[in-house]
Structures are given as C-alpha cells and as structure tokens.
Short mmCIF file of C-alpha atoms in Angstrom, two decimals:
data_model
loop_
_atom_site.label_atom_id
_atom_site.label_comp_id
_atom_site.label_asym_id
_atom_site.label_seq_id
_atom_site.Cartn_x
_atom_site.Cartn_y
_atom_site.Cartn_z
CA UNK A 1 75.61 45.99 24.08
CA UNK A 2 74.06 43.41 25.93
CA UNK A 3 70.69 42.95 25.58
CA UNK A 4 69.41 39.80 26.52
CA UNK A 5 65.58 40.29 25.52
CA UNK A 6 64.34 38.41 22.09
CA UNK A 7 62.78 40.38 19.74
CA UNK A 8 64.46 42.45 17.18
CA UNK A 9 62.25 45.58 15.70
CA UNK A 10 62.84 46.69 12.66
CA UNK A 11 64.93 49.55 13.01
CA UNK A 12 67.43 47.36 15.00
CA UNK A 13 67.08 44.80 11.45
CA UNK A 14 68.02 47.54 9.68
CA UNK A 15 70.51 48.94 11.58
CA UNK A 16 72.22 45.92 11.83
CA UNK A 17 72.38 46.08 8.08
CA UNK A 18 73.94 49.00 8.17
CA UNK A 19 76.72 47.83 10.07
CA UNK A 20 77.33 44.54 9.07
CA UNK A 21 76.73 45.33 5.04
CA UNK A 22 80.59 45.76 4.29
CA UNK A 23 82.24 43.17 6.17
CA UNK A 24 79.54 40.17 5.29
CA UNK A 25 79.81 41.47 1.19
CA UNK A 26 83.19 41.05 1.68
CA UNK A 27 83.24 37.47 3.47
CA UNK A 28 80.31 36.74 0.93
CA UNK A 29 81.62 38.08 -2.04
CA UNK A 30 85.16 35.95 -1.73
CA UNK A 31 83.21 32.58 -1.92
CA UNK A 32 80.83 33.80 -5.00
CA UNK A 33 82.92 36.32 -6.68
CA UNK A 34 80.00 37.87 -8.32
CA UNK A 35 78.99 41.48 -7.18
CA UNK A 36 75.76 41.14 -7.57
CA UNK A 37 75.87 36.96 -6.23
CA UNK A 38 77.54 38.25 -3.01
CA UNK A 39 74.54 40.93 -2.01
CA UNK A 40 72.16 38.65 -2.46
CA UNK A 41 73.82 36.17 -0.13
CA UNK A 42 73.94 39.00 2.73
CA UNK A 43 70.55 39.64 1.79
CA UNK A 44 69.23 36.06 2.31
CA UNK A 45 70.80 36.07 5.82
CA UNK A 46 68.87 38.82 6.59
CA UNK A 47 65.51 37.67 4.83
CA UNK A 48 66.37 34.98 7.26
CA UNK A 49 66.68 37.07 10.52
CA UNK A 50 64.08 38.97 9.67
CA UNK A 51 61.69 35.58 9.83
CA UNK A 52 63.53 34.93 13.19
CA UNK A 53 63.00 38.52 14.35
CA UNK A 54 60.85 36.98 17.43
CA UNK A 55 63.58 34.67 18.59
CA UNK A 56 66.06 36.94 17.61
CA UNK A 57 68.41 38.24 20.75
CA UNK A 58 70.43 41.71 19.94
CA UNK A 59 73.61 40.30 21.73
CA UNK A 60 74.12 37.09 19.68
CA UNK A 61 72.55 38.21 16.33
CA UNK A 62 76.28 39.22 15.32
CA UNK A 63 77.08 35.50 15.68
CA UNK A 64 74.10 34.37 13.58
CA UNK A 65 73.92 36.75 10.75
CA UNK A 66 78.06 35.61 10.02
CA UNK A 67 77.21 31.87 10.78
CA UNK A 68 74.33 32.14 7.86
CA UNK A 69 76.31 34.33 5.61
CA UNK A 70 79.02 31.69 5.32
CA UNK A 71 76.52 28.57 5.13
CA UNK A 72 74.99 30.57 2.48
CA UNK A 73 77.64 31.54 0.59
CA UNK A 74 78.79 28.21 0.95
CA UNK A 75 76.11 26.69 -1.12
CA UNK A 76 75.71 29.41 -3.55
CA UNK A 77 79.50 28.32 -4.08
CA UNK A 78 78.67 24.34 -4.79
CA UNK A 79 75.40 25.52 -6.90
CA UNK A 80 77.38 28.29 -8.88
CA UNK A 81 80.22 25.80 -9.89
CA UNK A 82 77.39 23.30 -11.02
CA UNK A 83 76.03 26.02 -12.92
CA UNK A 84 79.44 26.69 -14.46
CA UNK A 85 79.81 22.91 -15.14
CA UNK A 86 76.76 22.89 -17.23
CA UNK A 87 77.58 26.25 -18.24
CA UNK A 88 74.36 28.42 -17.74
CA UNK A 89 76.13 30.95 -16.05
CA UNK A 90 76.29 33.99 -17.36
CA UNK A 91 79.47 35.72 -18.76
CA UNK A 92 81.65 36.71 -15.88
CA UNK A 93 80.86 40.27 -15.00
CA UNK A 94 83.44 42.78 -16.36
CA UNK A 95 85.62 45.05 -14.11
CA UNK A 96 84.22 48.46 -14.73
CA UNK A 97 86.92 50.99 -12.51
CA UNK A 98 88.63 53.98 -13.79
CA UNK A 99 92.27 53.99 -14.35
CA UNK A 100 94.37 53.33 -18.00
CA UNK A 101 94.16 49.99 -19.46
CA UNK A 102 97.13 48.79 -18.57
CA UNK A 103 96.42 49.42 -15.05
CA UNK A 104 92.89 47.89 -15.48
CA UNK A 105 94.73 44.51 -17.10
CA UNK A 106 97.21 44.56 -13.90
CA UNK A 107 94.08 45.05 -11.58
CA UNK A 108 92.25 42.41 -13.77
CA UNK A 109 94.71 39.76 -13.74
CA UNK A 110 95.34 40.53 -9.45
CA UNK A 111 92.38 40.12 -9.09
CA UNK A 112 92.20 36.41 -10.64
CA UNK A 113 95.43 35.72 -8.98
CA UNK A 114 93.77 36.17 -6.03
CA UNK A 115 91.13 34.69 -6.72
CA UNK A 116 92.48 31.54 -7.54
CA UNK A 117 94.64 31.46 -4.51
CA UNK A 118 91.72 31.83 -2.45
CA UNK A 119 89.50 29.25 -4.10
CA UNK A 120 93.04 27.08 -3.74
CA UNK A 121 92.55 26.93 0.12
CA UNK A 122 90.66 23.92 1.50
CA UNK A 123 87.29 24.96 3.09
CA UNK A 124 88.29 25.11 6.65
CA UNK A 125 91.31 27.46 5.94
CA UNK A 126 89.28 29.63 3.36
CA UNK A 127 86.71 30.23 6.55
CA UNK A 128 88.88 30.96 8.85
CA UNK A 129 91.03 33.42 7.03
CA UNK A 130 87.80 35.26 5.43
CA UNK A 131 86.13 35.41 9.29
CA UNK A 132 89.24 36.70 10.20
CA UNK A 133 89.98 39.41 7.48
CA UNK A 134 86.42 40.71 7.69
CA UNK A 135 84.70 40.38 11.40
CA UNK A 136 85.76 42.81 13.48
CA UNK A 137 85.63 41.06 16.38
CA UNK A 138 88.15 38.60 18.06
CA UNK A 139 89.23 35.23 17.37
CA UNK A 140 86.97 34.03 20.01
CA UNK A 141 83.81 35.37 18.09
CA UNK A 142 85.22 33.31 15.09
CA UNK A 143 85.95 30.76 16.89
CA UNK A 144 82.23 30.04 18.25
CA UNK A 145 81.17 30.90 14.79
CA UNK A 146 82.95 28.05 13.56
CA UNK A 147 83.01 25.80 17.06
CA UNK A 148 86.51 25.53 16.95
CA UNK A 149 88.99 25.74 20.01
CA UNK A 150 90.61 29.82 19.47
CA UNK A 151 94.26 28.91 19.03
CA UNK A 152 92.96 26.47 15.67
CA UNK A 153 91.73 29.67 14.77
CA UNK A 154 95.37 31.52 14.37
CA UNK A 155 97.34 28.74 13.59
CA UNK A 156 94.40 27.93 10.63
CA UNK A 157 94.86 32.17 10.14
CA UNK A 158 98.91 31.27 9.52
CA UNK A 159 98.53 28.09 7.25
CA UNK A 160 96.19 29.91 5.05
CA UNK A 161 97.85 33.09 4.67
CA UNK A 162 101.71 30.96 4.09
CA UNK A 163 99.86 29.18 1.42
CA UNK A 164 97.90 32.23 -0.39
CA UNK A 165 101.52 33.90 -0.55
CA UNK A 166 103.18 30.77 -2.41
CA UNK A 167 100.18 30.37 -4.50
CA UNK A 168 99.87 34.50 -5.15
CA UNK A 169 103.66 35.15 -5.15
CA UNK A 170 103.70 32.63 -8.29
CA UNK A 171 102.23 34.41 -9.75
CA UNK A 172 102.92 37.95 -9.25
CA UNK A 173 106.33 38.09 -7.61
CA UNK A 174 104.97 40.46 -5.26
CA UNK A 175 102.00 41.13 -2.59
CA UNK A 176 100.04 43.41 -1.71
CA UNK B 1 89.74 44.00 18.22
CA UNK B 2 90.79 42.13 15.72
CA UNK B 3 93.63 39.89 16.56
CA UNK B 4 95.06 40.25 12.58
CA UNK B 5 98.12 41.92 12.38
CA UNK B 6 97.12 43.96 8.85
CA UNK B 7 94.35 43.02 6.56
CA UNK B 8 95.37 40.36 3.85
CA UNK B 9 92.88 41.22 1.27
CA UNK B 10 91.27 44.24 -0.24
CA UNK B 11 87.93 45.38 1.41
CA UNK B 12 85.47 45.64 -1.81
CA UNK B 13 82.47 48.19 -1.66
CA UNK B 14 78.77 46.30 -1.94
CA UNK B 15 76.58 47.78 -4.46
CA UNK B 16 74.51 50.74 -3.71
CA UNK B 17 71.33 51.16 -2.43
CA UNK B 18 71.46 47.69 -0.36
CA UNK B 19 69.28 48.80 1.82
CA UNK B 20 66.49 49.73 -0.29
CA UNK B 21 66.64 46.45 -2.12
CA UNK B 22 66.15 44.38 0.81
CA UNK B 23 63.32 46.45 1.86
CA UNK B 24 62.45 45.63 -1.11
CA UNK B 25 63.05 41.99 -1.08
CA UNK B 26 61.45 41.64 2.65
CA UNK B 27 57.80 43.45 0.59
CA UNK B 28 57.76 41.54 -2.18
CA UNK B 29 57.30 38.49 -0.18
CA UNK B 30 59.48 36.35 2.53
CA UNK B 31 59.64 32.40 2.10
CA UNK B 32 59.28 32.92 -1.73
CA UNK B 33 61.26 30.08 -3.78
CA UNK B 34 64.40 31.84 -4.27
CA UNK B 35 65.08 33.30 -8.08
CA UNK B 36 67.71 31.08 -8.69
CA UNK B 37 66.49 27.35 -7.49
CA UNK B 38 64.69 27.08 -11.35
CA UNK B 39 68.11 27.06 -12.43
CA UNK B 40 69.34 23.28 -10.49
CA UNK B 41 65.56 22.38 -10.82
CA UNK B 42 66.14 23.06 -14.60
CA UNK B 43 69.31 20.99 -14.78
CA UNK B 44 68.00 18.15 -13.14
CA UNK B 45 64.46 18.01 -15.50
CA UNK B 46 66.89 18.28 -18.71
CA UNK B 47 68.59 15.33 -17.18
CA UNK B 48 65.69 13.09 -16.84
CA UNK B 49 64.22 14.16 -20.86
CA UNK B 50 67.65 13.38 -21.93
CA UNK B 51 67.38 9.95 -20.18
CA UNK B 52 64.02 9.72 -21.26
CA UNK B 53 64.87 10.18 -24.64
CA UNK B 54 67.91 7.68 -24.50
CA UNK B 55 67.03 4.84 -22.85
CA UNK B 56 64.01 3.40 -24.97
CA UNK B 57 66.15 4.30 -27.84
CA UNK B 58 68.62 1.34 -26.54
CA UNK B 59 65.64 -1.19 -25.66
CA UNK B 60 63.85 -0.66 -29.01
CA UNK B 61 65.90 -3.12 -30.92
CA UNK B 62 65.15 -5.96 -27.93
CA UNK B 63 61.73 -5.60 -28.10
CA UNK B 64 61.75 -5.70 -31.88
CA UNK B 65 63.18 -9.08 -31.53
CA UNK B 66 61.14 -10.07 -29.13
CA UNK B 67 58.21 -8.98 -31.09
CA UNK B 68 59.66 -11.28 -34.07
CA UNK B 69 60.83 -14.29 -32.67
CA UNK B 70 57.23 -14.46 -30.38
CA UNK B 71 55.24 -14.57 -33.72
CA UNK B 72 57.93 -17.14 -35.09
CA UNK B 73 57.33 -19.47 -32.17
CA UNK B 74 53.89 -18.77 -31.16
CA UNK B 75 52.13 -21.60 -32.93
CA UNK B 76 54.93 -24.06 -32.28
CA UNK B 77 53.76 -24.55 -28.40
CA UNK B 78 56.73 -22.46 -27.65
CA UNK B 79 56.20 -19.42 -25.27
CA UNK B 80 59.06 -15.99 -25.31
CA UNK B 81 59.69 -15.41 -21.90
CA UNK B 82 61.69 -12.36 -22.48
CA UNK B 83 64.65 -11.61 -25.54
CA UNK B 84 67.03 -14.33 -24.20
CA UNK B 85 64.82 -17.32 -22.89
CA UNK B 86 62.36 -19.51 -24.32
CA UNK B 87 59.72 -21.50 -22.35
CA UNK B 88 58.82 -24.78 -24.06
CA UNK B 89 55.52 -26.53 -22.73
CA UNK B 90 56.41 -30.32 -21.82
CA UNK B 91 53.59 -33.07 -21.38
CA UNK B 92 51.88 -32.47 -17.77
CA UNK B 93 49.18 -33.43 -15.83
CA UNK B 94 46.12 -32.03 -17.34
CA UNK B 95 43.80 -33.32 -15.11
CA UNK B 96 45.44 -31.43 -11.89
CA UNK B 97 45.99 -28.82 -14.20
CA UNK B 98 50.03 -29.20 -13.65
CA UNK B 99 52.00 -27.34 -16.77
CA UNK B 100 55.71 -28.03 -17.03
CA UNK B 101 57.67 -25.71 -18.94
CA UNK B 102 61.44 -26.10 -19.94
CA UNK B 103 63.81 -22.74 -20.16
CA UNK B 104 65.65 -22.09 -22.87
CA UNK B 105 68.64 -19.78 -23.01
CA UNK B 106 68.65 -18.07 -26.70
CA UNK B 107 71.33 -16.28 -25.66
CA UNK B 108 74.17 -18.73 -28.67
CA UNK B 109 71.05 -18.60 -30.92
CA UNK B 110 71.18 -14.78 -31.00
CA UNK B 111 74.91 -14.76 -31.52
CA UNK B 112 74.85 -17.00 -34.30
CA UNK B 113 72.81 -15.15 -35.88
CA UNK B 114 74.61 -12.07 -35.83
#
C-alpha cells in the first residue's frame, strides 16, 4: 500500500477504522482502563484525522492514528487520575462476563493484578510494550512512532515484560 | 510481522457498534469542546470559590483592627498606614508644603495586647 497522494475520502476513514479499531482499543484501553474511556480515545484520534483528511497521506496514516492514540490516551490518563484524586469519577465499571463466581472473582482480581503491574511500568516502558503487544507491524514502525533507535525498542520490550512478571508473579504465582 | 515472540496480554473486544458512534460523533459536530473538559474546568472554578471564600475570612480580623485603632488615632494627628505601622505627622515646612511623617512599627503594641 503505498499511496503517496494526500487526501483521505471517507470510505478509506472508515475503513481504516475498521482495521485499526481492535488493536488501538487495546493500546487505548490499557492506559484508561475504562471500556467506554478507551473508545472514546480511538474515537478522538479519528475525529482528529478526519479534520486532517486533506493532508492526510494513506501510507503514513498508520503512523499517525497510533502516535495520537497514545498522546491521547496519555492525557486522558493524567486527567482521569486527577479526577480520581478529587474523586468525581464514577464507580469503576463492573466486569459483566459469563462464567461462575468464583471464576468471575479469579478473572476480577487478574485483571487488577494486571492492571497494577502495568500502571507499575514507567511511561517509556508502558509505551513500548503496549505498541508492541498491539501494532502489527515491526519494531521499526514503533520505533518511528516513538523516535527511538529500533534495538531501544526490544531491549525496552525485555525490561518491561521482566518487570510485569515480578510485579504479576507476586501476585499470582503464575502467568498467563 | 511482529517481532514479539507471543502476545503478553489479553486482546479485549471494543464495544459494539464503534462505527456507528463515530459517525455519529463526526455529525454531531467536529471541534466541539470535548464532553469531559467541564469536568477539570469544574475542579479548577471550585478551587478558586473555595479560595474565595477562605481568604477574606483570614484578613477580616486585620481590617477590623485597622478599622479600630484608625478611629482611636485619627484625631490625635496620627495617620494608620496599614495594621502594623503608624505614621505620625512631625513639624514641617508649611510654607513649601514639606510634611514629615515618622513610621511606627505596632507590631510589640499588638502583642502586648494579646
């Protein structure tokens, strides 16, 4: 795919939606951890594209839409833990997935492990790891994303993934 | 490719219908203050009525006393320059208009008092 014209039509937008939905919710929803928090972060990004759609070129757009997920999410992050400091935030959402309770409380309490260990890495690791986990593409890609030299992207890959198991493996005595 | 060996965390499903809602969003209006910028804005105009409210409840008392101890002095040629100094005229030159005025600190007065 490379297209080198600027301009993105609408179908392309939405296409590009399509495709990218998953992995950017994912990226998103690991610096928010609200459902609903992490859409609207993907969301934004695109809002933003969409404005942009006349400088917009179909072969770096990949590279944008991740760069302005993560800023975004970013700041939701500082604004959200603000909001939790003066404590308008709403009651965290509740975990609503089939299965006995038991299983739901083991699921439950994973799932804070985890995301404790995540919020536990510093910034640069936390990026790196989520880029990594969720964009398809190779370190390179990440690496522009986050205009870092490639091999700081693996060894930053390593560091956080020896630290989420010490912090995770605390408390679980397993991983997944 | 991805250069991971195996993926670390779960991959989580977005909600439904994601499309439709930013449709959505993009109709209603792009460049709209987001939703949730009331919610800092609020924080930060509770913060300045709660400063509001506190700070001329600390400077009433001051100005009370400034209030009294002007009327005490007023007729005595003695002039409040603020709670903790008092100007005193001295003789001067009235016919070049020159005032001379000696500073008081009330600041031991005060204390004694207390």
């Amino acid at each position: 795919m490379m297209n080198h014209e600027t301009g993105l039509t609408e179908t392309e937008w939405e296409v590009l939606y399509q495709r990218l939905e998953k992995p950017l919710y994912n990226l998103a929803y690991r610096y928010v951890w609200r459902c609903q928090d992490a859409q609207d972060v993907v969301q934004d990004a695109f809002l933003q594209i969409w404005q942009k759609r006349e400088q917009m070129r179909l072969d770096t757009v990949d590279r944008y839409v991740w760069t302005a997920v993560l800023n975004i999410a970013r700041n939701r992050r500082r604004w959200s833990r603000i909001r939790h400091w003066l404590q308008i935030d709403e009651m965290d959402e509740l975990i609503a997935e089939s299965g006995s309770p038991q299983e739901l409380l083991i699921a439950e309490q994973q799932s804070h492990y985890l995301q404790q260990a995540v919020d536990g890495l510093p910034e640069k690791l936390r990026a790196v790891l989520l880029l990594t986990e969720f964009n398809e593409s190779s370190y390179d890609e990440v690496a522009q994303i986050l205009r870092i030299p490639t091999g700081t992207v693996a060894s930053r890959r390593n560091q956080a993934i020896k630290r989420l198991r010490i912090v995770y493996d605390g408390h679980t005595g397993e991983l997944a | 490719m991805n250069q991971t060996d195996k993926r670390f965390l779960p991959g989580l499903d977005p909600p439904a219908n994601g499309l439709t809602r930013l449709r959505m969003r993009r109709d209603r209006g792009i460049g709209k203050v987001p939703s949730r910028l009331w919610q800092p804005a609020l924080a930060g105009g509770m913060l300045a009525v709660l400063l509001l409210l506190f700070l001329p409840a600390q400077k009433e008392p001051f100005q009370a006393l400034d209030r009294l101890l002007g009327t005490r002095v007023r007729h005595h040629g003695v002039v409040m320059t603020d709670a903790n100094h008092v100007a005193t005229e001295l003789p001067g030159n009235e016919k070049n208009d020159v005032h001379l005025f000696w500073i008081s600190d009330m600041t031991p007065i005060r204390r004694r008092d207390q």
